[in-house]
Short mmCIF file of C-alpha atoms in Angstrom, two decimals:
data_model
loop_
_atom_site.label_atom_id
_atom_site.label_comp_id
_atom_site.label_asym_id
_atom_site.label_seq_id
_atom_site.Cartn_x
_atom_site.Cartn_y
_atom_site.Cartn_z
CA MET U 1 -15.38 -28.22 -32.31
CA PHE U 2 -15.91 -29.15 -35.94
CA GLY U 3 -18.01 -28.13 -38.87
CA LEU U 4 -18.01 -24.57 -40.05
CA VAL U 5 -16.15 -23.54 -36.93
CA SER U 6 -13.05 -25.60 -37.57
CA LEU U 7 -13.07 -24.93 -41.30
CA GLY U 8 -11.47 -21.60 -40.55
CA TYR U 9 -8.24 -23.52 -39.91
CA ALA U 10 -8.56 -26.24 -42.52
CA ARG U 11 -6.31 -25.11 -45.33
CA LEU U 12 -5.57 -27.26 -48.34
CA GLY U 13 -2.79 -27.51 -50.86
CA ASP U 14 0.06 -25.05 -50.56
CA ASN U 15 -1.88 -22.47 -48.58
CA ARG U 16 -0.73 -22.71 -45.00
CA THR U 17 -2.84 -21.41 -42.18
CA VAL U 18 -0.76 -20.34 -39.26
CA GLY U 19 -2.91 -20.22 -36.14
CA THR U 20 -3.53 -16.61 -35.26
CA GLY U 21 -1.89 -17.08 -31.92
CA GLU U 22 1.27 -18.20 -33.69
CA ARG U 23 1.05 -15.24 -36.05
CA ASP U 24 0.66 -12.85 -33.15
CA MET U 25 3.71 -14.32 -31.44
CA THR U 26 5.64 -13.94 -34.68
CA SER U 27 4.50 -10.34 -34.91
CA ARG U 28 5.51 -9.82 -31.31
CA VAL U 29 9.05 -10.93 -32.10
CA ARG U 30 9.13 -8.84 -35.27
CA TRP U 31 8.27 -5.79 -33.20
CA LEU U 32 11.54 -6.24 -31.36
CA LEU U 33 13.40 -5.10 -34.45
CA VAL U 34 12.68 -1.52 -33.45
CA PHE U 35 14.33 -2.11 -30.08
CA GLY U 36 17.37 -0.02 -30.95
CA LEU U 37 15.29 3.04 -31.71
CA ILE U 38 13.50 2.76 -28.38
CA VAL U 39 15.93 1.62 -25.75
CA VAL U 40 18.04 4.74 -25.96
CA THR U 41 15.06 6.79 -24.82
CA GLY U 42 15.05 5.02 -21.46
CA ALA U 43 12.20 3.66 -19.41
CA VAL U 44 9.45 5.61 -21.20
CA GLY U 45 10.49 4.13 -24.50
CA TRP U 46 10.54 0.67 -22.99
CA ALA U 47 6.99 1.10 -21.72
CA VAL U 48 5.89 1.70 -25.29
CA TYR U 49 8.05 -1.11 -26.60
CA LEU U 50 6.54 -3.62 -24.21
CA GLY U 51 3.14 -3.27 -25.82
CA HIS U 52 3.09 -6.68 -27.53
CA VAL U 53 1.97 -5.08 -30.75
CA THR U 54 3.26 -5.02 -34.28
CA PRO U 55 4.06 -1.56 -35.67
CA PRO U 56 1.75 -0.52 -38.48
CA THR U 57 2.54 -2.10 -41.80
CA PRO U 58 3.06 0.57 -44.48
CA PRO U 59 0.00 0.44 -46.71
CA VAL U 60 0.36 -0.52 -50.31
CA ALA U 61 0.23 2.59 -52.45
CA ARG U 62 -3.06 2.98 -54.26
CA ALA U 63 -5.37 5.62 -55.52
CA ARG U 64 -7.93 6.01 -52.78
CA VAL U 65 -10.22 8.96 -52.21
CA HIS U 66 -12.37 9.01 -49.08
CA LYS U 67 -15.60 10.77 -49.91
CA GLY U 68 -17.96 12.31 -47.42
CA PRO U 69 -17.41 13.04 -43.73
CA ILE U 70 -14.83 10.98 -41.91
CA GLN U 71 -16.44 8.94 -39.15
CA PRO U 72 -14.69 6.67 -36.65
CA ALA U 73 -15.96 3.14 -36.23
CA PHE U 74 -17.23 4.06 -32.75
CA THR U 75 -16.72 6.69 -30.11
CA GLU U 76 -14.48 6.30 -27.09
CA ASP U 77 -17.54 6.23 -24.84
CA GLN U 78 -19.08 3.45 -26.92
CA LEU U 79 -15.88 1.43 -26.66
CA LYS U 80 -15.68 1.89 -22.89
CA GLN U 81 -19.30 0.81 -22.49
CA PHE U 82 -18.68 -2.23 -24.67
CA LEU U 83 -15.68 -3.23 -22.57
CA ARG U 84 -17.64 -2.85 -19.34
CA ASP U 85 -20.52 -4.91 -20.66
CA ALA U 86 -18.24 -7.57 -22.14
CA ARG U 87 -16.33 -8.00 -18.90
CA GLN U 88 -19.59 -8.32 -17.00
CA ALA U 89 -20.93 -10.91 -19.44
CA GLU U 90 -17.71 -12.93 -19.29
CA ALA U 91 -18.25 -13.39 -15.55
CA ILE U 92 -21.32 -15.56 -16.28
CA PRO U 93 -20.29 -19.21 -15.73
CA ASP U 94 -22.66 -20.91 -18.17
CA PRO U 95 -21.23 -20.63 -21.73
CA LEU U 96 -24.62 -20.35 -23.45
CA GLN U 97 -25.98 -17.72 -21.08
CA ARG U 98 -22.71 -15.82 -21.29
CA CYS U 99 -22.95 -15.80 -25.07
CA LEU U 100 -26.58 -14.65 -25.04
CA ALA U 101 -25.83 -11.87 -22.52
CA TYR U 102 -22.79 -10.55 -24.41
CA PRO U 103 -22.98 -7.03 -25.87
CA GLU U 104 -23.05 -6.50 -29.60
CA PRO U 105 -20.05 -4.61 -31.05
CA PRO U 106 -20.08 -0.82 -30.72
CA GLY U 107 -21.02 1.27 -33.72
CA VAL U 108 -22.78 -1.48 -35.70
CA ARG U 109 -26.18 -3.12 -35.32
CA TRP U 110 -25.90 -6.86 -35.09
CA SER U 111 -29.23 -8.63 -35.05
CA LYS U 112 -30.05 -10.34 -31.77
CA ALA U 113 -31.85 -13.02 -33.76
CA VAL U 114 -28.61 -13.88 -35.55
CA THR U 115 -26.30 -13.78 -32.54
CA SER U 116 -28.77 -15.75 -30.44
CA ALA U 117 -29.06 -18.40 -33.15
CA TYR U 118 -25.27 -18.59 -33.39
CA CYS U 119 -24.90 -18.95 -29.62
CA HIS U 120 -27.29 -21.89 -29.71
CA TYR U 121 -25.61 -23.37 -32.78
CA LEU U 122 -22.21 -23.42 -31.10
CA LEU U 123 -23.15 -24.11 -27.51
CA ASP U 124 -26.56 -25.80 -27.27
CA PRO U 125 -26.64 -29.40 -28.58
CA ALA U 126 -29.60 -31.73 -28.16
CA VAL U 127 -27.18 -34.24 -26.63
CA THR U 128 -23.83 -33.34 -25.12
CA GLU U 129 -20.66 -35.32 -25.69
CA ALA U 130 -20.72 -36.51 -22.06
CA GLN U 131 -24.34 -37.64 -22.32
CA ALA U 132 -23.66 -39.50 -25.56
CA ARG U 133 -20.64 -41.22 -24.05
CA GLU U 134 -22.60 -42.35 -21.02
CA LEU U 135 -25.41 -43.80 -23.14
CA ILE U 136 -23.05 -45.59 -25.51
CA GLU U 137 -20.83 -47.02 -22.79
CA SER U 138 -23.84 -48.19 -20.79
CA GLY U 139 -25.35 -49.95 -23.81
CA HIS U 140 -28.29 -47.56 -24.22
CA VAL U 141 -27.73 -46.47 -27.83
CA ALA U 142 -31.45 -46.84 -28.53
CA GLU U 143 -32.12 -44.03 -26.05
CA LEU U 144 -29.38 -41.93 -27.65
CA GLU U 145 -30.87 -42.40 -31.10
CA GLN U 146 -34.34 -41.49 -29.81
CA LYS U 147 -32.92 -38.15 -28.65
CA LEU U 148 -31.22 -37.64 -32.01
CA ALA U 149 -34.42 -38.53 -33.87
CA ALA U 150 -36.29 -35.93 -31.83
CA ALA U 151 -33.63 -33.36 -32.69
CA GLN U 152 -33.88 -34.26 -36.37
CA GLN U 153 -37.65 -33.87 -36.30
CA ALA U 154 -37.39 -30.54 -34.51
CA GLN U 155 -34.81 -29.27 -37.02
CA PHE U 156 -37.34 -29.62 -39.82
CA THR U 157 -40.51 -28.62 -38.00
CA GLN U 158 -39.89 -26.27 -35.07
CA GLU U 159 -39.11 -22.57 -35.26
CA GLY U 160 -35.84 -21.76 -33.50
CA ALA U 161 -34.47 -25.30 -33.90
CA GLN U 162 -32.54 -24.61 -37.10
CA SER U 163 -29.61 -27.00 -37.63
CA LEU U 164 -30.27 -28.65 -34.25
CA LEU U 165 -29.11 -32.09 -35.39
CA ASP U 166 -26.16 -30.62 -37.29
CA ARG U 167 -24.93 -28.64 -34.31
CA THR U 168 -25.32 -31.67 -32.07
CA TYR U 169 -23.01 -33.65 -34.34
CA ASN U 170 -20.57 -30.73 -34.53
CA ILE U 171 -20.35 -30.54 -30.76
CA ALA U 172 -20.77 -34.14 -29.62
CA PHE U 173 -19.41 -36.41 -32.36
CA ALA U 174 -16.53 -34.60 -34.06
CA GLY U 175 -13.70 -35.72 -31.82
CA ASN U 176 -10.44 -36.46 -33.63
CA THR U 177 -8.82 -38.58 -30.91
CA ASP U 178 -8.36 -42.32 -30.64
CA ASP U 179 -10.68 -42.26 -27.64
CA ALA U 180 -13.45 -40.66 -29.70
CA ARG U 181 -12.85 -43.23 -32.44
CA ALA U 182 -13.21 -46.07 -29.94
CA LEU U 183 -16.52 -44.64 -28.77
CA MET U 184 -17.86 -44.51 -32.34
CA ASP U 185 -16.78 -48.12 -32.86
CA ALA U 186 -18.63 -49.14 -29.69
CA TRP U 187 -21.77 -47.43 -31.00
CA LEU U 188 -21.50 -49.21 -34.36
CA ARG U 189 -21.07 -52.58 -32.69
CA GLN U 190 -24.38 -52.04 -30.92
CA ALA U 191 -26.16 -50.60 -33.98
CA PRO U 192 -24.25 -51.49 -37.18
CA ASN U 193 -27.06 -50.35 -39.49
CA SER U 194 -27.95 -47.13 -37.73
CA ALA U 195 -27.83 -44.01 -39.90
CA TYR U 196 -27.15 -41.96 -36.76
CA ALA U 197 -24.17 -44.10 -35.78
CA LEU U 198 -22.78 -44.19 -39.33
CA ALA U 199 -23.06 -40.40 -39.65
CA ALA U 200 -21.29 -39.95 -36.33
CA SER U 201 -18.57 -42.42 -37.29
CA GLY U 202 -17.99 -40.71 -40.64
CA THR U 203 -17.90 -37.31 -39.00
CA ALA U 204 -15.24 -38.52 -36.56
CA TYR U 205 -13.19 -40.05 -39.38
CA VAL U 206 -13.20 -36.71 -41.24
CA ALA U 207 -12.03 -34.94 -38.09
CA MET U 208 -9.18 -37.44 -37.79
CA ALA U 209 -8.32 -36.94 -41.46
CA GLN U 210 -8.15 -33.19 -40.90
CA ARG U 211 -5.81 -33.77 -37.97
CA GLN U 212 -3.53 -35.89 -40.17
CA ARG U 213 -3.52 -33.25 -42.90
CA GLY U 214 -2.71 -30.47 -40.45
CA SER U 215 -2.25 -26.89 -41.60
CA ALA U 216 1.26 -26.89 -43.04
CA TYR U 217 2.18 -26.34 -46.67
CA THR U 218 2.01 -29.40 -48.88
CA ARG U 219 5.80 -29.45 -49.16
CA GLU U 220 6.03 -29.42 -45.35
CA THR U 221 3.55 -32.28 -44.89
CA SER U 222 4.90 -35.81 -44.98
CA GLN U 223 3.73 -38.33 -47.53
CA SER U 224 2.77 -40.64 -44.67
CA SER U 225 0.41 -37.96 -43.34
CA PHE U 226 -1.28 -37.66 -46.72
CA GLU U 227 -1.60 -41.42 -46.99
CA ALA U 228 -3.13 -41.62 -43.51
CA MET U 229 -5.53 -38.80 -44.40
CA HIS U 230 -6.67 -40.58 -47.57
CA ARG U 231 -7.24 -43.86 -45.71
CA LEU U 232 -9.36 -42.07 -43.11
CA ILE U 233 -11.35 -40.25 -45.79
CA GLU U 234 -12.09 -43.54 -47.53
CA ARG U 235 -13.49 -44.93 -44.29
CA ALA U 236 -15.43 -41.73 -43.71
CA ARG U 237 -17.01 -41.82 -47.16
CA ASP U 238 -18.07 -45.44 -46.73
CA ASP U 239 -19.88 -44.62 -43.49
CA LEU U 240 -21.34 -41.33 -44.70
CA ASP U 241 -22.60 -42.76 -47.99
CA ARG U 242 -24.33 -45.57 -46.09
CA ALA U 243 -25.84 -43.09 -43.64
CA VAL U 244 -27.56 -40.98 -46.33
CA ALA U 245 -28.63 -44.11 -48.20
CA LEU U 246 -30.41 -45.28 -45.04
CA ASP U 247 -31.78 -41.81 -44.25
CA PRO U 248 -31.65 -39.12 -46.95
CA LYS U 249 -32.49 -36.51 -44.29
CA MET U 250 -29.31 -37.21 -42.31
CA THR U 251 -28.00 -33.66 -42.78
CA PRO U 252 -24.88 -34.00 -40.58
CA ALA U 253 -23.62 -36.71 -42.93
CA TYR U 254 -23.84 -34.36 -45.91
CA ALA U 255 -21.86 -31.71 -44.04
CA ALA U 256 -19.07 -34.19 -43.30
CA MET U 257 -19.14 -35.39 -46.91
CA ILE U 258 -18.51 -31.84 -48.16
CA HIS U 259 -15.54 -31.50 -45.84
CA ALA U 260 -14.19 -34.90 -46.89
CA GLY U 261 -14.47 -33.94 -50.55
CA ALA U 262 -12.62 -30.69 -49.91
CA LEU U 263 -9.80 -32.42 -48.06
CA ASP U 264 -9.45 -34.99 -50.82
CA SER U 265 -9.71 -32.39 -53.62
CA ASP U 266 -12.82 -34.17 -54.88
CA ARG U 267 -15.03 -31.18 -55.60
CA ALA U 268 -17.55 -33.29 -57.50
CA TYR U 269 -18.18 -35.41 -54.41
CA ALA U 270 -18.45 -32.32 -52.22
CA PHE U 271 -20.90 -30.53 -54.50
CA GLN U 272 -22.99 -33.65 -54.97
CA ALA U 273 -23.25 -33.87 -51.17
CA ALA U 274 -24.26 -30.21 -51.02
CA LYS U 275 -26.95 -30.85 -53.60
CA GLY U 276 -28.32 -33.69 -51.49
CA ALA U 277 -28.25 -31.58 -48.34
CA LEU U 278 -30.08 -28.63 -49.89
CA ALA U 279 -32.70 -30.93 -51.39
CA VAL U 280 -33.82 -31.91 -47.90
CA ASP U 281 -32.94 -28.65 -46.09
CA PRO U 282 -32.89 -25.61 -48.42
CA ALA U 283 -31.94 -23.37 -45.47
CA SER U 284 -28.97 -25.46 -44.29
CA PHE U 285 -26.37 -23.19 -42.70
CA PRO U 286 -23.60 -25.85 -42.53
CA THR U 287 -24.04 -26.59 -46.24
CA TYR U 288 -23.96 -23.01 -47.45
CA GLY U 289 -21.13 -22.21 -45.06
CA ARG U 290 -18.97 -25.00 -46.43
CA LEU U 291 -19.78 -24.08 -50.02
CA VAL U 292 -18.66 -20.51 -49.38
CA TRP U 293 -15.49 -21.75 -47.72
CA MET U 294 -14.67 -24.09 -50.63
CA SER U 295 -15.29 -21.31 -53.14
CA GLN U 296 -12.56 -19.01 -51.88
CA PRO U 297 -9.92 -18.14 -54.51
CA LYS U 298 -7.22 -19.98 -52.54
CA TRP U 299 -9.13 -23.23 -53.13
CA GLY U 300 -9.63 -22.57 -56.82
CA GLY U 301 -12.88 -20.61 -56.58
CA THR U 302 -13.61 -16.94 -57.11
CA VAL U 303 -15.03 -14.08 -55.11
CA ALA U 304 -17.88 -13.90 -57.61
CA GLN U 305 -18.69 -17.54 -56.89
CA MET U 306 -18.65 -16.84 -53.16
CA GLN U 307 -21.02 -13.93 -53.68
CA ARG U 308 -23.46 -16.05 -55.67
CA ILE U 309 -23.58 -18.67 -52.93
CA VAL U 310 -24.03 -16.06 -50.19
CA ASP U 311 -26.81 -14.38 -52.16
CA ALA U 312 -28.52 -17.72 -52.75
CA ALA U 313 -28.34 -18.45 -49.04
CA GLN U 314 -29.98 -15.13 -48.16
CA LYS U 315 -33.18 -16.20 -49.91
CA HIS U 316 -33.62 -18.66 -47.04
CA ALA U 317 -32.46 -16.37 -44.23
CA PRO U 318 -36.06 -15.71 -43.07
CA GLN U 319 -36.25 -19.43 -42.25
CA ASN U 320 -32.73 -19.66 -40.80
CA PRO U 321 -31.12 -16.45 -39.44
CA LEU U 322 -27.76 -18.24 -39.23
CA LEU U 323 -27.43 -17.70 -42.97
CA ARG U 324 -27.00 -13.97 -42.37
CA LEU U 325 -23.61 -14.78 -40.84
CA LEU U 326 -22.37 -15.43 -44.37
CA LEU U 327 -22.92 -11.81 -45.46
CA SER U 328 -19.50 -10.96 -44.02
CA GLU U 329 -17.89 -13.17 -46.67
CA ARG U 330 -19.27 -11.45 -49.77
CA SER U 331 -16.05 -9.49 -50.26
CA GLY U 332 -13.84 -12.57 -50.30
CA GLY U 333 -13.80 -14.02 -46.82
CA GLU U 334 -10.89 -14.01 -44.43
CA ASP U 335 -8.33 -13.39 -47.18
CA TYR U 336 -9.98 -10.08 -47.96
CA VAL U 337 -9.87 -9.08 -44.31
CA GLU U 338 -6.30 -10.22 -43.76
CA ASN U 339 -4.82 -8.77 -46.94
CA CYS U 340 -6.61 -5.43 -47.04
CA ALA U 341 -4.08 -2.65 -47.70
CA CYS U 342 -5.98 -0.66 -45.12
CA ASP U 343 -5.22 2.76 -43.81
CA PRO U 344 -7.10 3.70 -40.61
CA LEU U 345 -10.11 4.99 -42.54
CA ASP U 346 -10.29 1.81 -44.62
CA GLU U 347 -10.10 -0.22 -41.42
CA ASP U 348 -13.14 1.60 -40.04
CA ASP U 349 -15.02 1.12 -43.33
CA LEU U 350 -14.22 -2.57 -43.30
CA TYR U 351 -15.60 -2.85 -39.77
CA ARG U 352 -18.81 -0.99 -40.61
CA HIS U 353 -19.53 -2.81 -43.85
CA VAL U 354 -17.97 -6.29 -43.77
CA PHE U 355 -18.99 -6.75 -40.13
CA ALA U 356 -22.30 -4.93 -40.29
CA GLU U 357 -23.84 -8.24 -39.23
CA ALA U 358 -22.47 -11.01 -37.03
CA ALA U 359 -19.82 -13.17 -38.70
CA PRO U 360 -18.59 -16.79 -38.44
CA LEU U 361 -15.73 -17.56 -36.10
CA ARG U 362 -13.09 -17.82 -38.78
CA MET U 363 -13.91 -14.31 -40.00
CA LEU U 364 -13.63 -12.93 -36.48
CA MET U 365 -10.32 -14.75 -36.02
CA SER U 366 -8.87 -13.24 -39.18
CA ALA U 367 -10.20 -9.79 -38.42
CA GLY U 368 -8.80 -9.81 -34.89
CA TRP U 369 -5.36 -10.76 -36.08
CA ALA U 370 -5.36 -8.40 -39.05
CA ALA U 371 -6.52 -5.36 -37.05
CA ALA U 372 -3.77 -5.94 -34.48
CA ASN U 373 -1.20 -6.39 -37.24
CA ARG U 374 -2.31 -3.06 -38.71
CA ASN U 375 -2.04 -1.54 -35.22
CA ASN U 376 -5.75 -0.91 -34.71
CA ILE U 377 -5.82 -2.19 -31.15
CA ALA U 378 -9.38 -1.11 -30.29
CA LEU U 379 -10.87 -2.95 -33.27
CA SER U 380 -8.76 -6.00 -32.57
CA VAL U 381 -10.11 -6.14 -29.00
CA VAL U 382 -13.70 -5.86 -30.25
CA TYR U 383 -13.26 -8.62 -32.85
CA ARG U 384 -11.52 -10.92 -30.40
CA SER U 385 -14.04 -10.27 -27.66
CA GLU U 386 -16.84 -11.33 -29.99
CA LEU U 387 -14.82 -14.38 -30.99
CA LEU U 388 -14.39 -15.34 -27.33
CA ARG U 389 -18.09 -14.76 -26.81
CA PHE U 390 -18.84 -17.57 -29.24
CA ASP U 391 -15.82 -19.78 -28.50
CA ALA U 392 -14.02 -19.20 -25.21
CA SER U 393 -11.57 -22.02 -25.98
CA GLN U 394 -9.52 -19.80 -28.30
CA VAL U 395 -6.65 -19.35 -25.85
CA ASP U 396 -4.26 -17.69 -28.34
CA HIS U 397 -6.79 -14.97 -29.07
CA ARG U 398 -7.57 -14.56 -25.40
CA GLU U 399 -3.89 -14.03 -24.64
CA SER U 400 -3.50 -11.56 -27.48
CA ARG U 401 -6.57 -9.65 -26.37
CA ALA U 402 -5.19 -9.44 -22.83
CA PHE U 403 -2.05 -7.69 -24.08
CA ASN U 404 -4.23 -5.30 -26.07
CA LEU U 405 -6.47 -4.60 -23.06
CA ILE U 406 -3.42 -3.19 -21.27
CA MET U 407 -2.88 -0.80 -24.16
CA LEU U 408 -6.52 0.30 -23.90
CA GLY U 409 -6.12 1.19 -20.23
CA GLU U 410 -7.57 -2.04 -18.81
CA PRO U 411 -4.60 -3.56 -16.92
CA ALA U 412 -6.78 -4.84 -14.05
CA TRP U 413 -8.91 -6.84 -16.47
CA ALA U 414 -5.75 -8.09 -18.18
CA LEU U 415 -4.41 -9.19 -14.80
CA ASP U 416 -7.58 -11.16 -14.14
CA GLU U 417 -7.25 -12.71 -17.58
CA GLY U 418 -3.61 -13.61 -16.95
CA THR U 419 -4.52 -15.28 -13.66
CA ALA U 420 -7.26 -17.30 -15.37
CA LEU U 421 -5.00 -18.21 -18.30
CA VAL U 422 -2.27 -19.52 -16.00
CA LYS U 423 -4.83 -21.80 -14.34
CA LEU U 424 -6.17 -22.86 -17.72
CA ALA U 425 -2.77 -23.46 -19.34
CA PRO U 426 -0.07 -23.69 -16.65
CA ARG U 427 2.54 -24.86 -19.17
CA ASP U 428 1.95 -21.97 -21.57
CA GLU U 429 4.66 -19.34 -21.19
CA THR U 430 2.54 -16.70 -22.90
CA ALA U 431 0.02 -16.86 -20.05
CA TYR U 432 2.81 -15.81 -17.69
CA ASP U 433 3.80 -13.08 -20.13
CA VAL U 434 0.25 -11.74 -19.83
CA LEU U 435 0.58 -11.73 -16.05
CA GLY U 436 3.96 -10.03 -16.21
CA GLN U 437 2.79 -7.38 -18.62
CA ALA U 438 -0.27 -6.63 -16.48
CA HIS U 439 1.74 -6.44 -13.27
CA ARG U 440 4.21 -4.13 -14.97
CA ALA U 441 1.42 -1.87 -16.17
CA LEU U 442 0.00 -1.77 -12.64
CA GLY U 443 3.38 -0.71 -11.24
CA ASP U 444 4.44 -3.99 -9.66
CA ALA U 445 7.72 -4.50 -11.50
CA SER U 446 9.03 -7.02 -8.96
CA GLN U 447 6.09 -9.38 -9.48
CA ALA U 448 6.30 -8.76 -13.22
CA ALA U 449 9.90 -9.96 -13.18
CA ASN U 450 8.83 -13.10 -11.32
CA ASP U 451 6.15 -13.76 -13.93
CA PHE U 452 8.58 -13.29 -16.81
CA GLU U 453 11.13 -15.53 -15.11
CA GLN U 454 8.50 -18.26 -14.85
CA ALA U 455 7.74 -17.85 -18.55
CA LEU U 456 11.46 -18.27 -19.27
CA ARG U 457 11.58 -21.45 -17.23
CA LEU U 458 8.97 -22.81 -19.61
CA ASN U 459 10.64 -21.41 -22.73
CA PRO U 460 14.22 -20.20 -22.17
CA THR U 461 14.60 -19.04 -25.78
CA ASP U 462 11.63 -16.64 -25.93
CA THR U 463 13.36 -13.42 -26.92
CA TRP U 464 10.35 -11.23 -26.17
CA THR U 465 10.26 -12.42 -22.57
CA LEU U 466 14.02 -12.05 -22.24
CA ALA U 467 13.77 -8.45 -23.41
CA ALA U 468 10.83 -7.78 -21.09
CA VAL U 469 12.58 -9.04 -17.96
CA GLY U 470 15.81 -7.37 -19.09
CA ASP U 471 13.97 -4.06 -19.21
CA ILE U 472 13.04 -4.45 -15.54
CA TYR U 473 16.57 -5.40 -14.55
CA VAL U 474 17.98 -2.37 -16.40
CA ASN U 475 15.43 0.35 -15.77
CA VAL U 476 13.77 -0.56 -12.47
CA THR U 477 15.73 -2.88 -10.19
CA HIS U 478 19.21 -2.14 -11.62
CA GLU U 479 20.23 -5.77 -11.21
CA TRP U 480 23.14 -5.37 -13.56
CA ASP U 481 24.48 -8.92 -13.46
CA LYS U 482 21.07 -10.36 -14.29
CA ALA U 483 20.61 -7.77 -17.01
CA TRP U 484 24.02 -8.56 -18.45
CA THR U 485 23.19 -12.27 -18.59
CA VAL U 486 19.94 -11.50 -20.42
CA ALA U 487 21.65 -9.18 -22.92
CA ASN U 488 24.31 -11.76 -23.74
CA ARG U 489 21.63 -14.44 -24.08
CA LEU U 490 19.76 -12.30 -26.58
CA VAL U 491 22.91 -11.75 -28.62
CA GLN U 492 23.71 -15.45 -28.47
CA LEU U 493 20.23 -16.50 -29.59
CA ASN U 494 20.10 -14.08 -32.50
CA PRO U 495 23.23 -12.03 -33.16
CA ASP U 496 21.58 -10.40 -36.18
CA ASP U 497 18.80 -8.92 -34.04
CA PRO U 498 19.81 -5.53 -32.60
CA GLN U 499 17.86 -5.85 -29.34
CA GLY U 500 20.52 -7.71 -27.36
CA TRP U 501 23.25 -5.39 -28.57
CA PHE U 502 21.32 -2.31 -27.48
CA MET U 503 20.61 -3.81 -24.07
CA ARG U 504 24.31 -4.63 -23.66
CA ALA U 505 25.33 -1.11 -24.59
CA SER U 506 22.73 0.44 -22.30
CA ILE U 507 24.04 -1.59 -19.34
CA GLN U 508 27.63 -0.64 -20.12
CA ARG U 509 26.63 3.03 -20.26
CA ALA U 510 24.34 3.13 -17.21
CA GLN U 511 26.14 0.86 -14.70
CA PRO U 512 28.79 1.71 -16.00
CA ARG U 513 30.56 -1.42 -17.24
CA GLU U 514 33.64 -1.78 -19.38
CA GLY U 515 33.49 -2.61 -23.07
CA LEU U 516 31.00 -0.06 -24.42
CA GLU U 517 33.31 1.09 -27.18
CA GLN U 518 33.87 -2.50 -28.29
CA THR U 519 30.12 -3.19 -28.31
CA VAL U 520 29.50 -0.11 -30.48
CA SER U 521 32.32 -1.12 -32.80
CA ASP U 522 31.07 -4.71 -33.11
CA PHE U 523 27.54 -3.48 -33.72
CA ALA U 524 28.65 -1.11 -36.48
CA ALA U 525 30.65 -3.88 -38.12
CA ARG U 526 27.71 -6.28 -38.06
CA PHE U 527 24.86 -3.93 -38.98
CA GLY U 528 26.52 -1.03 -40.75
CA LYS U 529 26.98 -2.88 -44.03
CA VAL U 530 23.25 -3.58 -44.39
CA PRO U 531 21.37 -0.93 -46.41
CA GLY U 532 18.82 0.94 -44.33
CA ASN U 533 20.60 0.41 -41.02
CA ASP U 534 22.17 3.86 -40.81
CA ALA U 535 19.67 5.03 -38.19
CA LEU U 536 20.32 1.96 -36.03
CA VAL U 537 24.07 2.49 -36.12
CA ALA U 538 23.60 6.19 -35.32
CA GLN U 539 21.44 5.34 -32.34
CA MET U 540 24.04 2.89 -31.06
CA ARG U 541 26.79 5.46 -31.38
CA ALA U 542 24.61 7.98 -29.58
CA ILE U 543 24.59 5.73 -26.49
CA LYS U 544 28.36 6.09 -26.20
CA GLN U 545 28.12 9.86 -26.42
CA ARG U 546 25.43 10.34 -23.76
#
């Protein structure tokens, strides 16, 4: 999916966006650093440790006074009802109907008009990708363009059809693959002077350019990738400029032009395209959304500039409720959400105020990750559930939510999610980790071990999974040889991480097995010289004395 949706991942310059799934996995590994403080407490400590959650980050010191009564974001009963309703809605097969039936978040009052419009924007094109392909490949592009012309007319004249042509292009014509490119070329061969075909071709070129650019830092992106991106953008601009020259009301072309200008650091081109778009559609959600995105401080803009654009958009919200999605970005967008030095009360305030109304996908992505990173599991589940409501393809977030569901007392739902994820992504080791974690929470440690072992077959170096299956070998099945192999593997993979050392010492103490004194001595020699490690060394020595 393209347009405003994908812009949440399109980072320019030296600002690298790590996909939230990748960040969660990094956080998961970071959490293992507290292994030594937990393993000595036995199986109960391990149950806590296996929570797939980052410990709370110490907040940055600041003068903060909370005035008035302290109120949680929502009650426990509200959360439970939300989870019941969300699970029920997620059982609906049709994506659009599932989105429309989904509950609004607990404790805030999202407008049904806004969420309904967003569901349609993301999931209800006038022509699907499959339908467009069939018409192009069968030589019936005239019929395809008749459907697009009807959508364009409806976008400007019919209530409830806001951005209908734009969303159709986002969904049907924004493929970044060679196959999608070939389809656009076939369309152009049949209709070389069609504004619809040129807009679709340019949109696809921009998507390919974004793929070439990727999300890495500039210094980590090859010169050949930049050169390929620039060549694709040049082709995109040629097609898009021709499209709006032929039809000044071709709004999807303007949206792609803004994105192309942002990728190429040509702000003048992007803002000129925005001016053209707003001249023909003053209530254009894709245009205002891209302008807000481009105006973030990380792209050279300011929060004040973002606020001015959001406020300008709200003047047209009565005509297009999608514009109310942008209210969540008045404080600075996803950077504000991710970098908030929030204590628990601040986190609740952020939820009530920043997310008082429905938000774009990229805001929900950032909020879900940030809440989990600050150890607010309930809020993270709410954010990610709403994200999956609008875009069920976000597998990383779905996996992360499944781990968090276990922590909220929903292991059966997490097990169902793990089963579905394994079918959806059978080569993804994290899907098997979800299954293993859910089986462990439900008391089936044997099946959990099988799940973790399958994950290790897919990724033998995943230290979290090694520690998880090692826990079962040590504390449940007492398969000492297997546990010993896991402990040594952990030490081999990362000798400066204490987790493998603690597992080795625990096996030597519990089995018992020779060499405990040497392990403690080696551990003290490796970690004792590092400032701040006194507690770790003391915990290791305590194992020998038990």
